[in-house]
Structure formats: C-alpha cells, structure tokens
Amino acid sequence: MYNEEKDDLKIWLLNNITDLLVDENTKSEERKVLLNAKHQLENGESANYVCNLVRVGLDPLSWQSKLSNGVMKFHQAIVSDARPVSHQAGALGGAALGLAFSSIGRR
C-alpha cells in the first residue's frame, strides 16, 4: 500500500538531514544524531520512528541551548508538529506519535 504522507515525511527528513550534515555550522554532537537518523532512514526504519530518534538525541542539547541555528530550526519543526506522548502509553501512544508527525512532510 502506498502512503504518500509517510513518503513525504521521509523525503523531508532526508533532505533536511543531508543539508545539515554538510552545513559547516552543524556541531559534532548534532552530526552524530543526524548521521544515525539518516542511516536509520536509509535502512528502512519508519520516518516517524526517526523523528522520535532525532528528538531523543537533540532534546537535551536544545534544553541546554547548545544547538546550532540550522539544527535548532529543524528540531523546532519536528517538535512543533508533534504532541508529547507518555513513555507508558504503549502501542496506542506509538500510534498517536505516528499521527502527530504525519503533517511534517506536507510543508
């Protein structure tokens, strides 16, 4: 079954991650998170899962105001389109997280 929204999100993620990886202002800590996310996408992991990985990796740097400008904008785009999901929410929470990220790629 073809899912255009998920493909759009994956393309959006890959484009932004690739741009940030070649940006000389991207810090090494950010680069590690982005490189891992890119590898996950290229190995077939879902775009929604990768959005979550990016958040887990970049949230602590964001809280400490340690993100470069480009990565900060990318992180904000992901965070602003997602609704928080409790760690205890289980499968239903995972489904909600997937729906929360479904609008990102449509910009």
Backbone as JSON Lines, residues from 0, in Angstrom:
{"i":0,"aa":"M","n":[0.85,-1.19,0.0],"ca":[0.0,0.0,0.0],"c":[0.89,1.24,0.0]}
{"i":1,"aa":"Y","n":[0.62,2.16,-0.86],"ca":[1.4,3.38,-1.0],"c":[0.89,4.43,-0.02]}
{"i":2,"aa":"N","n":[1.79,5.01,0.72],"ca":[1.38,6.04,1.67],"c":[2.17,7.32,1.37]}
{"i":3,"aa":"E","n":[1.54,8.23,0.67],"ca":[2.2,9.45,0.21],"c":[2.69,10.32,1.36]}
{"i":4,"aa":"E","n":[1.91,10.42,2.44],"ca":[2.31,11.26,3.57],"c":[3.59,10.75,4.21]}
{"i":5,"aa":"K","n":[3.69,9.44,4.42],"ca":[4.91,8.89,5.02],"c":[6.1,9.07,4.11]}
{"i":6,"aa":"D","n":[5.91,8.92,2.8],"ca":[7.0,9.14,1.85],"c":[7.42,10.61,1.87]}
{"i":7,"aa":"D","n":[6.47,11.52,1.95],"ca":[6.78,12.95,2.02],"c":[7.61,13.26,3.26]}
{"i":8,"aa":"L","n":[7.23,12.69,4.4],"ca":[7.96,12.91,5.64],"c":[9.39,12.36,5.51]}
{"i":9,"aa":"K","n":[9.52,11.18,4.93],"ca":[10.85,10.58,4.77],"c":[11.72,11.47,3.88]}
{"i":10,"aa":"I","n":[11.17,11.95,2.79],"ca":[11.93,12.83,1.88],"c":[12.29,14.13,2.59]}
{"i":11,"aa":"W","n":[11.35,14.69,3.31],"ca":[11.6,15.93,4.05],"c":[12.74,15.71,5.05]}
{"i":12,"aa":"L","n":[12.69,14.61,5.79],"ca":[13.74,14.3,6.76],"c":[15.1,14.14,6.08]}
{"i":13,"aa":"L","n":[15.14,13.31,5.03],"ca":[16.41,13.07,4.33],"c":[16.99,14.36,3.77]}
{"i":14,"aa":"N","n":[16.16,15.19,3.17],"ca":[16.64,16.46,2.61],"c":[17.22,17.36,3.69]}
{"i":15,"aa":"N","n":[16.5,17.51,4.78],"ca":[16.96,18.38,5.86],"c":[18.19,17.83,6.56]}
{"i":16,"aa":"I","n":[18.2,16.54,6.82],"ca":[19.35,15.92,7.48],"c":[20.59,16.04,6.6]}
{"i":17,"aa":"T","n":[20.45,15.77,5.31],"ca":[21.59,15.88,4.38],"c":[22.12,17.31,4.35]}
{"i":18,"aa":"D","n":[21.22,18.28,4.27],"ca":[21.64,19.69,4.27],"c":[22.4,20.04,5.55]}
{"i":19,"aa":"L","n":[21.9,19.56,6.68],"ca":[22.54,19.88,7.96],"c":[23.88,19.15,8.13]}
{"i":20,"aa":"L","n":[23.99,17.96,7.56],"ca":[25.26,17.23,7.65],"c":[26.38,17.92,6.87]}
{"i":21,"aa":"V","n":[26.04,18.6,5.79],"ca":[27.06,19.31,5.01],"c":[27.24,20.76,5.47]}
{"i":22,"aa":"D","n":[26.39,21.22,6.37],"ca":[26.49,22.58,6.9],"c":[27.68,22.64,7.87]}
{"i":23,"aa":"E","n":[28.61,23.54,7.6],"ca":[29.81,23.63,8.43],"c":[29.5,24.11,9.85]}
{"i":24,"aa":"N","n":[28.32,24.69,10.07],"ca":[27.95,25.17,11.4],"c":[27.34,24.08,12.28]}
{"i":25,"aa":"T","n":[27.05,22.92,11.69],"ca":[26.5,21.81,12.48],"c":[27.59,21.26,13.39]}
{"i":26,"aa":"K","n":[27.28,21.17,14.67],"ca":[28.25,20.72,15.67],"c":[28.39,19.2,15.65]}
{"i":27,"aa":"S","n":[29.52,18.69,16.14],"ca":[29.79,17.25,16.09],"c":[28.74,16.44,16.85]}
{"i":28,"aa":"E","n":[28.25,16.95,17.99],"ca":[27.22,16.24,18.75],"c":[25.94,16.11,17.92]}
{"i":29,"aa":"E","n":[25.58,17.18,17.24],"ca":[24.39,17.18,16.38],"c":[24.6,16.25,15.2]}
{"i":30,"aa":"R","n":[25.79,16.29,14.64],"ca":[26.13,15.48,13.47],"c":[25.95,13.99,13.77]}
{"i":31,"aa":"K","n":[26.32,13.56,14.98],"ca":[26.16,12.15,15.37],"c":[24.69,11.74,15.35]}
{"i":32,"aa":"V","n":[23.84,12.59,15.9],"ca":[22.39,12.31,15.94],"c":[21.83,12.26,14.52]}
{"i":33,"aa":"L","n":[22.22,13.24,13.71],"ca":[21.71,13.34,12.34],"c":[22.2,12.18,11.47]}
{"i":34,"aa":"L","n":[23.45,11.8,11.64],"ca":[24.01,10.69,10.86],"c":[23.31,9.38,11.22]}
{"i":35,"aa":"N","n":[23.06,9.18,12.5],"ca":[22.33,7.98,12.93],"c":[20.92,7.98,12.33]}
{"i":36,"aa":"A","n":[20.26,9.13,12.36],"ca":[18.9,9.24,11.81],"c":[18.91,8.93,10.31]}
{"i":37,"aa":"K","n":[19.9,9.46,9.59],"ca":[20.0,9.23,8.15],"c":[20.2,7.74,7.86]}
{"i":38,"aa":"H","n":[21.08,7.1,8.61],"ca":[21.31,5.66,8.43],"c":[20.04,4.86,8.71]}
{"i":39,"aa":"Q","n":[19.31,5.23,9.74],"ca":[18.07,4.53,10.08],"c":[17.06,4.65,8.94]}
{"i":40,"aa":"L","n":[16.93,5.85,8.38],"ca":[16.0,6.05,7.25],"c":[16.43,5.23,6.04]}
{"i":41,"aa":"E","n":[17.72,5.24,5.75],"ca":[18.24,4.53,4.58],"c":[18.13,3.01,4.74]}
{"i":42,"aa":"N","n":[18.06,2.55,5.99],"ca":[17.93,1.11,6.25],"c":[16.49,0.68,6.45]}
{"i":43,"aa":"G","n":[15.54,1.57,6.08],"ca":[14.14,1.17,6.08],"c":[13.34,1.47,7.33]}
{"i":44,"aa":"E","n":[13.95,2.13,8.3],"ca":[13.21,2.47,9.52],"c":[12.15,3.51,9.15]}
{"i":45,"aa":"S","n":[11.04,3.52,9.88],"ca":[9.95,4.44,9.55],"c":[10.36,5.88,9.86]}
{"i":46,"aa":"A","n":[9.81,6.8,9.08],"ca":[10.11,8.22,9.27],"c":[9.64,8.7,10.64]}
{"i":47,"aa":"N","n":[8.52,8.18,11.1],"ca":[8.01,8.59,12.42],"c":[8.96,8.16,13.53]}
{"i":48,"aa":"Y","n":[9.49,6.95,13.41],"ca":[10.46,6.45,14.39],"c":[11.7,7.33,14.38]}
{"i":49,"aa":"V","n":[12.16,7.71,13.2],"ca":[13.36,8.53,13.07],"c":[13.12,9.92,13.66]}
{"i":50,"aa":"C","n":[11.94,10.47,13.49],"ca":[11.61,11.75,14.14],"c":[11.78,11.64,15.65]}
{"i":51,"aa":"N","n":[11.32,10.54,16.19],"ca":[11.45,10.31,17.62],"c":[12.93,10.2,18.02]}
{"i":52,"aa":"L","n":[13.72,9.49,17.22],"ca":[15.17,9.38,17.49],"c":[15.83,10.75,17.5]}
{"i":53,"aa":"V","n":[15.47,11.58,16.53],"ca":[16.04,12.92,16.44],"c":[15.68,13.72,17.7]}
{"i":54,"aa":"R","n":[14.43,13.62,18.1],"ca":[14.01,14.34,19.32],"c":[14.78,13.85,20.54]}
{"i":55,"aa":"V","n":[14.89,12.55,20.71],"ca":[15.6,12.0,21.86],"c":[17.06,12.45,21.86]}
{"i":56,"aa":"G","n":[17.65,12.5,20.66],"ca":[19.05,12.9,20.56],"c":[19.28,14.39,20.73]}
{"i":57,"aa":"L","n":[18.36,15.21,20.22],"ca":[18.58,16.65,20.22],"c":[17.91,17.39,21.38]}
{"i":58,"aa":"D","n":[16.9,16.81,22.0],"ca":[16.21,17.49,23.1],"c":[17.18,17.97,24.19]}
{"i":59,"aa":"P","n":[18.08,17.1,24.69],"ca":[18.99,17.57,25.75],"c":[19.86,18.76,25.31]}
{"i":60,"aa":"L","n":[20.32,18.74,24.07],"ca":[21.12,19.87,23.56],"c":[20.26,21.12,23.45]}
{"i":61,"aa":"S","n":[19.0,20.94,23.06],"ca":[18.08,22.07,22.95],"c":[17.83,22.68,24.33]}
{"i":62,"aa":"W","n":[17.6,21.84,25.32],"ca":[17.34,22.33,26.67],"c":[18.53,23.12,27.21]}
{"i":63,"aa":"Q","n":[19.72,22.78,26.77],"ca":[20.94,23.47,27.22],"c":[21.31,24.62,26.28]}
{"i":64,"aa":"S","n":[20.45,24.91,25.31],"ca":[20.7,25.96,24.31],"c":[22.03,25.75,23.59]}
{"i":65,"aa":"K","n":[22.3,24.49,23.22],"ca":[23.56,24.15,22.56],"c":[23.38,23.75,21.1]}
{"i":66,"aa":"L","n":[22.23,24.04,20.5],"ca":[22.0,23.67,19.1],"c":[22.49,24.78,18.17]}
{"i":67,"aa":"S","n":[23.08,24.39,17.07],"ca":[23.42,25.37,16.04],"c":[22.11,25.88,15.43]}
{"i":68,"aa":"N","n":[22.18,27.0,14.75],"ca":[20.97,27.65,14.23],"c":[20.17,26.73,13.3]}
{"i":69,"aa":"G","n":[20.83,26.09,12.35],"ca":[20.13,25.23,11.39],"c":[19.48,24.03,12.05]}
{"i":70,"aa":"V","n":[20.21,23.4,12.97],"ca":[19.67,22.23,13.67],"c":[18.54,22.66,14.6]}
{"i":71,"aa":"M","n":[18.66,23.83,15.18],"ca":[17.6,24.32,16.05],"c":[16.29,24.47,15.26]}
{"i":72,"aa":"K","n":[16.36,25.02,14.06],"ca":[15.16,25.18,13.22],"c":[14.56,23.82,12.84]}
{"i":73,"aa":"F","n":[15.42,22.87,12.5],"ca":[14.98,21.51,12.16],"c":[14.31,20.86,13.37]}
{"i":74,"aa":"H","n":[14.95,20.96,14.52],"ca":[14.41,20.4,15.76],"c":[13.06,21.03,16.09]}
{"i":75,"aa":"Q","n":[12.96,22.35,15.95],"ca":[11.69,23.04,16.24],"c":[10.59,22.6,15.29]}
{"i":76,"aa":"A","n":[10.92,22.35,14.03],"ca":[9.91,21.89,13.07],"c":[9.36,20.54,13.49]}
{"i":77,"aa":"I","n":[10.23,19.66,13.96],"ca":[9.79,18.34,14.41],"c":[8.97,18.46,15.69]}
{"i":78,"aa":"V","n":[9.46,19.23,16.64],"ca":[8.78,19.38,17.94],"c":[7.43,20.08,17.79]}
{"i":79,"aa":"S","n":[7.35,21.1,16.95],"ca":[6.1,21.86,16.84],"c":[4.98,21.06,16.19]}
{"i":80,"aa":"D","n":[5.33,20.05,15.39],"ca":[4.31,19.23,14.75],"c":[4.0,17.95,15.51]}
{"i":81,"aa":"A","n":[4.6,17.79,16.67],"ca":[4.39,16.57,17.45],"c":[3.74,16.89,18.78]}
{"i":82,"aa":"R","n":[2.86,16.02,19.19],"ca":[2.28,16.14,20.51],"c":[3.0,15.15,21.42]}
{"i":83,"aa":"P","n":[3.33,15.57,22.64],"ca":[4.06,14.66,23.53],"c":[3.27,13.39,23.82]}
{"i":84,"aa":"V","n":[3.96,12.3,23.91],"ca":[3.35,11.01,24.21],"c":[4.05,10.43,25.42]}
{"i":85,"aa":"S","n":[3.28,9.99,26.39],"ca":[3.83,9.41,27.6],"c":[4.63,8.14,27.29]}
{"i":86,"aa":"H","n":[5.7,7.92,28.04],"ca":[6.51,6.7,27.88],"c":[5.7,5.45,28.19]}
{"i":87,"aa":"Q","n":[4.69,5.59,29.05],"ca":[3.89,4.44,29.45],"c":[2.71,4.21,28.51]}
{"i":88,"aa":"A","n":[2.59,4.96,27.45],"ca":[1.41,4.9,26.6],"c":[1.34,3.63,25.76]}
{"i":89,"aa":"G","n":[2.46,2.94,25.57],"ca":[2.47,1.68,24.84],"c":[2.15,1.84,23.37]}
{"i":90,"aa":"A","n":[1.53,0.82,22.79],"ca":[1.25,0.78,21.35],"c":[0.33,1.93,20.94]}
{"i":91,"aa":"L","n":[-0.65,2.22,21.75],"ca":[-1.57,3.31,21.42],"c":[-0.81,4.64,21.35]}
{"i":92,"aa":"G","n":[0.11,4.85,22.29],"ca":[0.93,6.05,22.28],"c":[1.81,6.11,21.05]}
{"i":93,"aa":"G","n":[2.37,4.97,20.65],"ca":[3.2,4.92,19.44],"c":[2.39,5.29,18.21]}
{"i":94,"aa":"A","n":[1.16,4.81,18.16],"ca":[0.28,5.15,17.04],"c":[-0.03,6.64,17.05]}
{"i":95,"aa":"A","n":[-0.25,7.19,18.23],"ca":[-0.53,8.63,18.34],"c":[0.69,9.44,17.91]}
{"i":96,"aa":"L","n":[1.89,8.96,18.27],"ca":[3.11,9.65,17.88],"c":[3.25,9.65,16.37]}
{"i":97,"aa":"G","n":[2.93,8.53,15.75],"ca":[2.97,8.45,14.29],"c":[2.03,9.45,13.66]}
{"i":98,"aa":"L","n":[0.83,9.57,14.21],"ca":[-0.13,10.54,13.68],"c":[0.34,11.97,13.93]}
{"i":99,"aa":"A","n":[1.0,12.18,15.05],"ca":[1.47,13.52,15.4],"c":[2.47,14.03,14.38]}
{"i":100,"aa":"F","n":[3.31,13.13,13.84],"ca":[4.33,13.54,12.89],"c":[3.85,13.51,11.45]}
{"i":101,"aa":"S","n":[2.65,13.07,11.21],"ca":[2.2,12.86,9.84],"c":[2.08,14.14,9.02]}
{"i":102,"aa":"S","n":[1.98,15.29,9.67],"ca":[1.81,16.52,8.91],"c":[3.13,17.2,8.57]}
{"i":103,"aa":"I","n":[4.24,16.75,9.1],"ca":[5.53,17.44,8.9],"c":[5.92,17.53,7.44]}
{"i":104,"aa":"G","n":[5.81,16.44,6.71],"ca":[6.3,16.41,5.34],"c":[5.45,17.18,4.34]}
{"i":105,"aa":"R","n":[4.33,17.71,4.77],"ca":[3.42,18.37,3.83],"c":[3.69,19.86,3.68]}
{"i":106,"aa":"R","n":[4.83,20.33,4.12],"ca":[5.11,21.77,4.02],"c":[5.76,22.11,2.73]}
